Coordinates of C-alpha atoms in Angstrom, one line a residue:
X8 CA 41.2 -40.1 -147.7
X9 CA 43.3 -42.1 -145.0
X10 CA 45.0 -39.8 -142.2
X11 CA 48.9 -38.7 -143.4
X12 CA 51.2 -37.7 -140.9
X13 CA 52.3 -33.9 -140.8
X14 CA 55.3 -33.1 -143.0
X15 CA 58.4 -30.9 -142.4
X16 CA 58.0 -31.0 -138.6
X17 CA 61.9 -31.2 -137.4
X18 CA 62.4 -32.2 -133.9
X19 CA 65.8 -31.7 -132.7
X20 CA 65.6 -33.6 -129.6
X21 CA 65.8 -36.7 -131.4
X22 CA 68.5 -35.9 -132.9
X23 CA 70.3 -35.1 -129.6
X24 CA 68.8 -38.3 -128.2
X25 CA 70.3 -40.0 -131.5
X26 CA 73.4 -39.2 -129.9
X27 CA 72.9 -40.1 -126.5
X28 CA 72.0 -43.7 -127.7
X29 CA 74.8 -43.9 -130.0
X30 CA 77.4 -42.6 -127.0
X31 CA 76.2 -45.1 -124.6
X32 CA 76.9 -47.7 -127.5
X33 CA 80.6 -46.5 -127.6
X34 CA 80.6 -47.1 -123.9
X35 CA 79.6 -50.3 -123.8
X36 CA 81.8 -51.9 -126.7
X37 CA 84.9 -49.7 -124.9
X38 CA 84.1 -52.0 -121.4
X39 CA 83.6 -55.1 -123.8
X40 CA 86.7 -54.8 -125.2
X41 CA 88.6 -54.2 -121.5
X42 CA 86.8 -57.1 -120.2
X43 CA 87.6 -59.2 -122.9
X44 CA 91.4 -58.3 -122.4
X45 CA 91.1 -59.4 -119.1
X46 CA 90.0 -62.7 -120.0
X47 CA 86.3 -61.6 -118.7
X48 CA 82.9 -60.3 -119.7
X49 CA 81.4 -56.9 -119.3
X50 CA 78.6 -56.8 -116.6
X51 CA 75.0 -58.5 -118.4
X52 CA 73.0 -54.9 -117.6
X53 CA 76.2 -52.8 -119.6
X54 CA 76.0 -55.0 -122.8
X55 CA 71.7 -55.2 -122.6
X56 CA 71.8 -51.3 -122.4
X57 CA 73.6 -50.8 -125.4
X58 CA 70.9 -53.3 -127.1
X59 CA 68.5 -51.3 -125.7
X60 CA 70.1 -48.2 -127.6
X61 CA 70.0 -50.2 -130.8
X62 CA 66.4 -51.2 -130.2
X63 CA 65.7 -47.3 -129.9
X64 CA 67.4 -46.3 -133.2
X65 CA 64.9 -48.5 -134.7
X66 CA 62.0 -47.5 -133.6
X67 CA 63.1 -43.9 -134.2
X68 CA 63.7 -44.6 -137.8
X69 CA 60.1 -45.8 -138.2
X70 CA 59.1 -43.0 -136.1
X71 CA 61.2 -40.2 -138.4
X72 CA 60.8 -41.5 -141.4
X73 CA 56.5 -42.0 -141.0
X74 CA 56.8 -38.2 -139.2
X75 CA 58.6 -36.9 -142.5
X76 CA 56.7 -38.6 -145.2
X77 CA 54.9 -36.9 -147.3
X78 CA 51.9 -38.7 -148.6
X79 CA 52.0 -41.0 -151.7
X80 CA 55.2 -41.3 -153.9
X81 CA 57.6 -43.4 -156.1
X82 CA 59.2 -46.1 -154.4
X83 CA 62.1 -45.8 -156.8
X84 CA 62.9 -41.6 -155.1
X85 CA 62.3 -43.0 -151.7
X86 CA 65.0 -45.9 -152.2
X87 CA 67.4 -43.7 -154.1
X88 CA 67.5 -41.2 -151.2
X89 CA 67.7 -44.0 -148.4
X90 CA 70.6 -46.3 -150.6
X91 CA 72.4 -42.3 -151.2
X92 CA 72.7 -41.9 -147.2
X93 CA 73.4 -45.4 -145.9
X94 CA 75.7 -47.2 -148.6
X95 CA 78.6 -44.5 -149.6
X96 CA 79.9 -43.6 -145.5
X97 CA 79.7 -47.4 -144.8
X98 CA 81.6 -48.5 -147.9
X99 CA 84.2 -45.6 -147.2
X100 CA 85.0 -47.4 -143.1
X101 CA 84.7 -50.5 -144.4
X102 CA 87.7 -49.9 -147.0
X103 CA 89.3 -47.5 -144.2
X104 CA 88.9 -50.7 -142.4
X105 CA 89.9 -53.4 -144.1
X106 CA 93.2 -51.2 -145.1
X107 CA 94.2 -50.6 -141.5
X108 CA 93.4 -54.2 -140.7
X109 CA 95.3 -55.7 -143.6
X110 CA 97.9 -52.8 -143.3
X111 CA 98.7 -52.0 -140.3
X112 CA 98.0 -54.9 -138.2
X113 CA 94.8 -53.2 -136.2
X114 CA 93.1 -55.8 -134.5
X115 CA 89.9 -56.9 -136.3
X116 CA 86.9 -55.3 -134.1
X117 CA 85.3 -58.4 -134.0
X118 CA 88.1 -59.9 -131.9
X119 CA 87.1 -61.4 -128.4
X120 CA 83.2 -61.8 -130.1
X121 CA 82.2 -65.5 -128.8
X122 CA 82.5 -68.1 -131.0
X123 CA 83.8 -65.9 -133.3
X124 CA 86.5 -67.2 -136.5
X125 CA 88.6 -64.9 -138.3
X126 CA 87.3 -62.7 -140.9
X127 CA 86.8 -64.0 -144.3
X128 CA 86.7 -62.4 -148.0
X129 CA 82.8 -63.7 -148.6
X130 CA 82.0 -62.5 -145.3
X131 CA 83.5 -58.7 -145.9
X132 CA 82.1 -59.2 -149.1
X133 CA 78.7 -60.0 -148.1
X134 CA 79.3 -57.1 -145.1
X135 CA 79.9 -54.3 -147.9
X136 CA 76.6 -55.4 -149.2
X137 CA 75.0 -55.1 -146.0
X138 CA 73.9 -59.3 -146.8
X139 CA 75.9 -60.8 -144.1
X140 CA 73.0 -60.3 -140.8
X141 CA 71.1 -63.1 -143.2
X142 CA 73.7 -66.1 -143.0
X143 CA 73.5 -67.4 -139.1
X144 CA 77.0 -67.9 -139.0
X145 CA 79.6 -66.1 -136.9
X146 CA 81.9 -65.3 -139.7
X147 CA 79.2 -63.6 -141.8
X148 CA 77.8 -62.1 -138.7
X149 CA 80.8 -60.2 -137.7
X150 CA 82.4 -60.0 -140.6
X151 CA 84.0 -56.6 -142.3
X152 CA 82.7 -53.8 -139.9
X153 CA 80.9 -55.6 -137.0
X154 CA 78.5 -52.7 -136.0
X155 CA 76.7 -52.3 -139.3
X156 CA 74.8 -55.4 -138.8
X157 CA 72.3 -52.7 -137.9
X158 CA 72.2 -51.1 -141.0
X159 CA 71.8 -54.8 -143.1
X160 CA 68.2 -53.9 -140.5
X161 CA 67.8 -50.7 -141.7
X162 CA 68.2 -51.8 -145.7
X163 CA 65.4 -54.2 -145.0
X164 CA 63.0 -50.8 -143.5
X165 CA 64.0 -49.0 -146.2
X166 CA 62.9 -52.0 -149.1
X167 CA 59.8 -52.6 -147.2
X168 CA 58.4 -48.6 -146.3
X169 CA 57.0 -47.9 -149.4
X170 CA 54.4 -50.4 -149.1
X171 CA 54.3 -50.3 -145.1
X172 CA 54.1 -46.2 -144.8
X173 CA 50.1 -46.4 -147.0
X174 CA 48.9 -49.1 -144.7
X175 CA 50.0 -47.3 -141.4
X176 CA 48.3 -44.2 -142.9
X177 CA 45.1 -46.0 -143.3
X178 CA 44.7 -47.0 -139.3
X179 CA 41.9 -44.9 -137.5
X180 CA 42.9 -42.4 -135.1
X181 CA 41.2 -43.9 -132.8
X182 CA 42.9 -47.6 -133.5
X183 CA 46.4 -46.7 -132.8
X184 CA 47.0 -47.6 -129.1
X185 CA 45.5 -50.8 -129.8
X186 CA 48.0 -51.3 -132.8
X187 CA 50.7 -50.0 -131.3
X188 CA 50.2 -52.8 -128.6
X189 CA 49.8 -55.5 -131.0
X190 CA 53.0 -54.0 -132.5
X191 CA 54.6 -54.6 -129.0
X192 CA 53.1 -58.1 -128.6
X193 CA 54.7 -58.7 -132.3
X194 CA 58.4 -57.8 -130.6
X195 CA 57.4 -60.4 -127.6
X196 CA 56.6 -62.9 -130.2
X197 CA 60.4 -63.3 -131.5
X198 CA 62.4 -64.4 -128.2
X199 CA 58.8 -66.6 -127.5
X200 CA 59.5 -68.9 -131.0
X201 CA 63.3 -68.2 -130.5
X202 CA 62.9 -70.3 -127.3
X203 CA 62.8 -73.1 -129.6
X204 CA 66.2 -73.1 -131.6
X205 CA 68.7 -75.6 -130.5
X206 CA 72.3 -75.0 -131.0
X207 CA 75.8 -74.4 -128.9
X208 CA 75.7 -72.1 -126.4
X209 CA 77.5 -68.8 -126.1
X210 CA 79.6 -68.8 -122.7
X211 CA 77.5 -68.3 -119.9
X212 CA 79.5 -65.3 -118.7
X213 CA 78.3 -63.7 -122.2
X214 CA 74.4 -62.8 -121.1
X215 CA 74.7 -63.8 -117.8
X216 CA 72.1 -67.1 -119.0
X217 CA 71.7 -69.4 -121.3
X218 CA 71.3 -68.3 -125.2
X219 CA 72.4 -70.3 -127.9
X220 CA 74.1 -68.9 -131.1
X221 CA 71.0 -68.9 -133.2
X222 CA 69.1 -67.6 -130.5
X223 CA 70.7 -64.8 -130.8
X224 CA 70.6 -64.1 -134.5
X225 CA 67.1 -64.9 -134.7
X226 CA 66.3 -61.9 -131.6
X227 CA 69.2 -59.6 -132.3
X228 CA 70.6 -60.1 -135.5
X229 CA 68.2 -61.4 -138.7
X230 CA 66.7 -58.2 -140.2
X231 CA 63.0 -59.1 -140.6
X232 CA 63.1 -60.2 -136.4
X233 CA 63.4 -56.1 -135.7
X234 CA 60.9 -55.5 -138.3
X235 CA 58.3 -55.3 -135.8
X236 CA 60.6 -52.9 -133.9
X237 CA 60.3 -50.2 -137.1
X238 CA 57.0 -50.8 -137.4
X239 CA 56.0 -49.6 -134.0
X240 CA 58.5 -45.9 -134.6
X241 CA 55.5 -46.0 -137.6
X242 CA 52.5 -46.0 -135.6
X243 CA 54.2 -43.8 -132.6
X244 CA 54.6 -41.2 -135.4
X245 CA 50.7 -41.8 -136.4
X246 CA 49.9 -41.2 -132.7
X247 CA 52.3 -38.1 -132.4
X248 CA 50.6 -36.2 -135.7
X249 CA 47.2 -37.7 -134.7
X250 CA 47.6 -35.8 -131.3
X251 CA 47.1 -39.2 -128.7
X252 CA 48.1 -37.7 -125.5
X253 CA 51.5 -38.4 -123.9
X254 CA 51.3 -40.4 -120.8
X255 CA 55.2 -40.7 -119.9
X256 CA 57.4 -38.2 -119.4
X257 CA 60.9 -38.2 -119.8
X258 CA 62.2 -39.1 -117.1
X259 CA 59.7 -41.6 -116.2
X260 CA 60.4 -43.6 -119.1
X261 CA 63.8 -43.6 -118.7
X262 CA 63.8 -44.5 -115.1
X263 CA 61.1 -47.5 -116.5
X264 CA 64.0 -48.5 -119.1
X265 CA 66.3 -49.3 -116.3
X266 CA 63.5 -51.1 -114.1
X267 CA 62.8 -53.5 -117.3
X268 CA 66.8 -53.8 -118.0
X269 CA 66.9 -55.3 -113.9
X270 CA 63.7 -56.6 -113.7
X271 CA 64.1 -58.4 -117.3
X272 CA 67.8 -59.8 -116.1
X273 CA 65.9 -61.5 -112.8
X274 CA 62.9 -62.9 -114.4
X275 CA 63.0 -63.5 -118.3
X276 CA 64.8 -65.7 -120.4
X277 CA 68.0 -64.7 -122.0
X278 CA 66.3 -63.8 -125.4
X279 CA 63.5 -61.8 -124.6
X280 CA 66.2 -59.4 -123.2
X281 CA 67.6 -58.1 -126.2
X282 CA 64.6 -56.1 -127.4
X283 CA 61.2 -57.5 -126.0
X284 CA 62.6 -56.5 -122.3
X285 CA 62.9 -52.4 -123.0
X286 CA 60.6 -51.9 -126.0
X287 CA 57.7 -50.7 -123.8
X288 CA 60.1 -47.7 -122.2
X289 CA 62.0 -47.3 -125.5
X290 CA 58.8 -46.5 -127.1
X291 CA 57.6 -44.5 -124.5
X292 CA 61.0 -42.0 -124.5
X293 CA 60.5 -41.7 -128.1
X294 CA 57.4 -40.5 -127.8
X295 CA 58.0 -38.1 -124.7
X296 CA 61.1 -37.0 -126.0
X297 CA 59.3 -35.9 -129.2
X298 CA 56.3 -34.3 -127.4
X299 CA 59.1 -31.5 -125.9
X300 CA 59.5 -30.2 -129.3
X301 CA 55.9 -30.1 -130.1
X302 CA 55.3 -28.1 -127.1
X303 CA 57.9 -25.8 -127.4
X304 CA 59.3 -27.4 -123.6
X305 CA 63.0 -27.3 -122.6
X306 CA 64.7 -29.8 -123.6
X307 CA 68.7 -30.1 -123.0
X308 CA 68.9 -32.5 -125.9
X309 CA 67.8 -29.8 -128.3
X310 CA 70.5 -28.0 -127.0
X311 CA 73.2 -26.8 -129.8
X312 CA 76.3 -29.3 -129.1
X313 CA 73.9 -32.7 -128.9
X314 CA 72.0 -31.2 -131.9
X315 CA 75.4 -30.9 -133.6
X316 CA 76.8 -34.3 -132.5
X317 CA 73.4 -35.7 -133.3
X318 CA 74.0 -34.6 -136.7
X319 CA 77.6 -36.5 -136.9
X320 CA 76.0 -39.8 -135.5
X321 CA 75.7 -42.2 -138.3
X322 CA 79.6 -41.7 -138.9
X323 CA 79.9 -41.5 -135.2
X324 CA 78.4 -45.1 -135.0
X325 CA 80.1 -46.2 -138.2
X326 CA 83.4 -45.3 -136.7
X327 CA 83.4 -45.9 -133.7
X328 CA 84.5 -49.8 -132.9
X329 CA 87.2 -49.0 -135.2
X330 CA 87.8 -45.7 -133.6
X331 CA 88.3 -48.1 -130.3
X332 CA 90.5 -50.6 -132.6
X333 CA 93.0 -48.1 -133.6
X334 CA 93.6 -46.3 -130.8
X335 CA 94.2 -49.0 -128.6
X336 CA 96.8 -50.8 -131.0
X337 CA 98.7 -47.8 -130.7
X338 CA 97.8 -47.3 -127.4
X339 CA 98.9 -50.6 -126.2
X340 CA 95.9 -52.1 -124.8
X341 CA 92.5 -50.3 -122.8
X342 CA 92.5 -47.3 -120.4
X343 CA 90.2 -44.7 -119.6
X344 CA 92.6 -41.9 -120.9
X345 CA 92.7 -44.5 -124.3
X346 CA 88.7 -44.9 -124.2
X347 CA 89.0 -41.0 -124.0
X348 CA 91.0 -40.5 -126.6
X349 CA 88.7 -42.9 -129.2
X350 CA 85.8 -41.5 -128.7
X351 CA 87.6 -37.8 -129.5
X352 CA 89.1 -39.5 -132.6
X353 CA 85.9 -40.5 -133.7
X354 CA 83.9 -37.7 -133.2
X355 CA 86.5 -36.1 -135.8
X356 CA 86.6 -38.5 -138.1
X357 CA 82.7 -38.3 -138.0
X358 CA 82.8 -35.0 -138.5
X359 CA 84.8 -35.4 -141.6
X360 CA 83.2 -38.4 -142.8
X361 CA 80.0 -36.1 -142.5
X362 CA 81.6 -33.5 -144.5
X363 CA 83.5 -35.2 -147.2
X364 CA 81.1 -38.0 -147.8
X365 CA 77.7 -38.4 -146.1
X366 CA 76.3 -35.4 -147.1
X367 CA 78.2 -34.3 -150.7
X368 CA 77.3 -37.5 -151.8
X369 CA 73.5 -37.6 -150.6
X370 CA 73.2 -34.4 -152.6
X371 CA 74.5 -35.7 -155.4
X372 CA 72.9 -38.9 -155.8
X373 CA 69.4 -38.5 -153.9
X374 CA 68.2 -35.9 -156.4
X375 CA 65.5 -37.1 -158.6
X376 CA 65.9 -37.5 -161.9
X377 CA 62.0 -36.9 -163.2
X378 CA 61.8 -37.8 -167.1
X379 CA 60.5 -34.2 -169.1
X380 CA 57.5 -33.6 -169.0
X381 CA 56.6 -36.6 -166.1
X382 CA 54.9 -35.7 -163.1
X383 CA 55.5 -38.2 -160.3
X384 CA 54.3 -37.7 -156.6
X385 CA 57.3 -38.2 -154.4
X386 CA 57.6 -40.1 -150.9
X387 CA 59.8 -37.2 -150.1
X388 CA 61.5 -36.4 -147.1
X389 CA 61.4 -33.2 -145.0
X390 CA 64.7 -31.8 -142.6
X391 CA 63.2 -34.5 -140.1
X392 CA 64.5 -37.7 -142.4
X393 CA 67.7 -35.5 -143.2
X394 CA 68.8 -34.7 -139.9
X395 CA 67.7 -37.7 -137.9
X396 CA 67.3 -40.9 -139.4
X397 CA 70.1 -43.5 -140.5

């Protein structure tokens, strides 16, 4: 019998640190958007941190959703459930959006993206289908609600888990470090063949480098690029229910994060810094953040408010460049009181989006509907997978 992970083990820390990752994304696209007011780009290190973030809510999908699983199951329950949380809050923005775009004259969130055209009706289109991160063009790319490229990553997790969650199972205990650095080595490998993709260049102000357009798809954008990301969440949840010892704290792995964010900026070729830079310390906070819960240590992101926000951040992250979009129209342009003032907006909109739509229609569409008298063996998903991944 290959090794399963544990089931139902919640850990609430992540989904305070869920928050935390999805705040500091807020943070930088508010500073984007001042800078690119002012004619200027937001400091390199700013923009690569909130890539770092995205990088993290990657790797702790794989790591949630391996942690939660429960053994073998029907690829068909598995996708309902994953398709019933990510598609009905990101259609809902995306209309929200398109109406107060088409409206009332909000600025498009992809305005001030380089290289960027209007938005088109294929691209939305292809956006509300979560297709768009597959077409290397700039209209596609940004189109319709520029954040979710993320989630066009997660649909490709979520296609691909049933058949990747049995062959992570299978690994010997003993194996997984080894793995889990060929997983790493796997992330290196995309900026390394990257380095060979011609194109224009993105302003030089943008990255603080050089890094051409399809550069960056092919490192940041183009879903099966970050599949090596997910992967590794998988085998850090093997080593955390397998019991390999935790090496990193904390705070050592985040003070590593921002070593590799500097160092990576000195040293490395614009690609490598979009993921291949921070994945060593963003894997090593996943797993040190997780280990607090299993050891019953304090933790003040399992305290009740980041538990509670970490609960709102899908919507939160859905929301929140349009959040930034609205209030500043009416604003009349960026300020720290505006910047204030959108991120309070979008926590209550999240809120509501959570209540109104994330989770009645996860319960309505993500129960199974077994056949009388069929038994089928479920890849189901314990409080884990509800509360903290996408």
């Amino acid at each position: 019998m290959p090794p399963t992970p544990a089931p139902s083990v919640w850990l609430p820390s992540l989904t305070g640190l869920r928050f935390v990752a999805a705040a500091v994304v807020f943070v930088v696209h508010a500073v984007y958007g001042k800078a690119r007011e002012e004619g200027g780009w937001p400091p390199a290190g700013l923009f690569l941190t909130g890539t770092a973030a995205v990088s993290l809510f990657f790797v702790l999908s794989g790591f949630v959703l391996t942690l939660s699983a429960r053994g073998p199951g029907t690829a068909r329950s598995f996708w309902r459930r994953r398709f019933a949380r990510l598609f009905p809050s990101h259609l809902v923005v995306l209309a929200a959006l398109m109406l107060l775009m088409r409206g009332a004259g909000v600025a498009w969130p992809g305005d001030g993206l380089p290289n960027t055209p209007p938005p088109s009706l294929l691209g939305d289109l292809s956006n509300a289908l979560l297709l768009n991160t597959l077409v290397p063009l700039p209209q596609f790319l940004f189109a319709g609600n520029p954040v979710t490229w993320s989630l066009a990553c997660e649909l490709l997790f979520y296609l691909l888990f049933p058949w990747l969650f049995p062959l992570v199972s299978r690994i010997p205990s003993q194996w997984l470090p080894a793995v889990a650095v060929g997983a790493v080595a796997a992330v290196w490998a995309v900026p390394t063949g990257s380095l060979w993709l011609g194109g224009p260049p993105l302003p030089q102000d943008f990255v603080d480098g050089s890094l051409t357009g399809l550069q960056m798809w092919c490192v940041y954008s183009f879903p099966l690029c970050q599949l090596p990301q997910f992967i590794l969440g998988m085998i850090l949840a093997r080593m955390h229910a397998d019991g390999v010892a935790v090496r990193f704290g904390v705070v050592p792995s985040a003070a590593l994060l921002g070593v590799c964010l500097v160092t990576g900026l000195a040293v490395l070729p614009r690609p490598f810094l979009f993921a291949a830079a921070t994945i060593i310390p963003v894997a090593l906070l996943v797993r040190a953040v997780a280990s607090l819960d299993a050891c019953g240590a304090k933790s003040w992101l399992r305290t009740q408010p980041l538990v509670f926000l970490g609960d709102l951040t899908y919507g939160f992250y859905l929301l929140h460049a349009a959040g930034l979009a609205v209030v500043m129209h009416y604003w009349g342009g960026w300020s720290v009181v505006g910047t204030v003032a959108a991120f309070l907006l979008t926590v209550s909109a999240s809120w509501l989006l959570h209540v109104l739509v994330e989770r009645p229609c996860y319960r309505r569409l993500a129960v199974a509907r077994d056949r009388p008298g069929r038994r089928e063996a479920q890849l189901a998903e314990c409080p884990a997978t509800e509360r903290v991944a996408t």
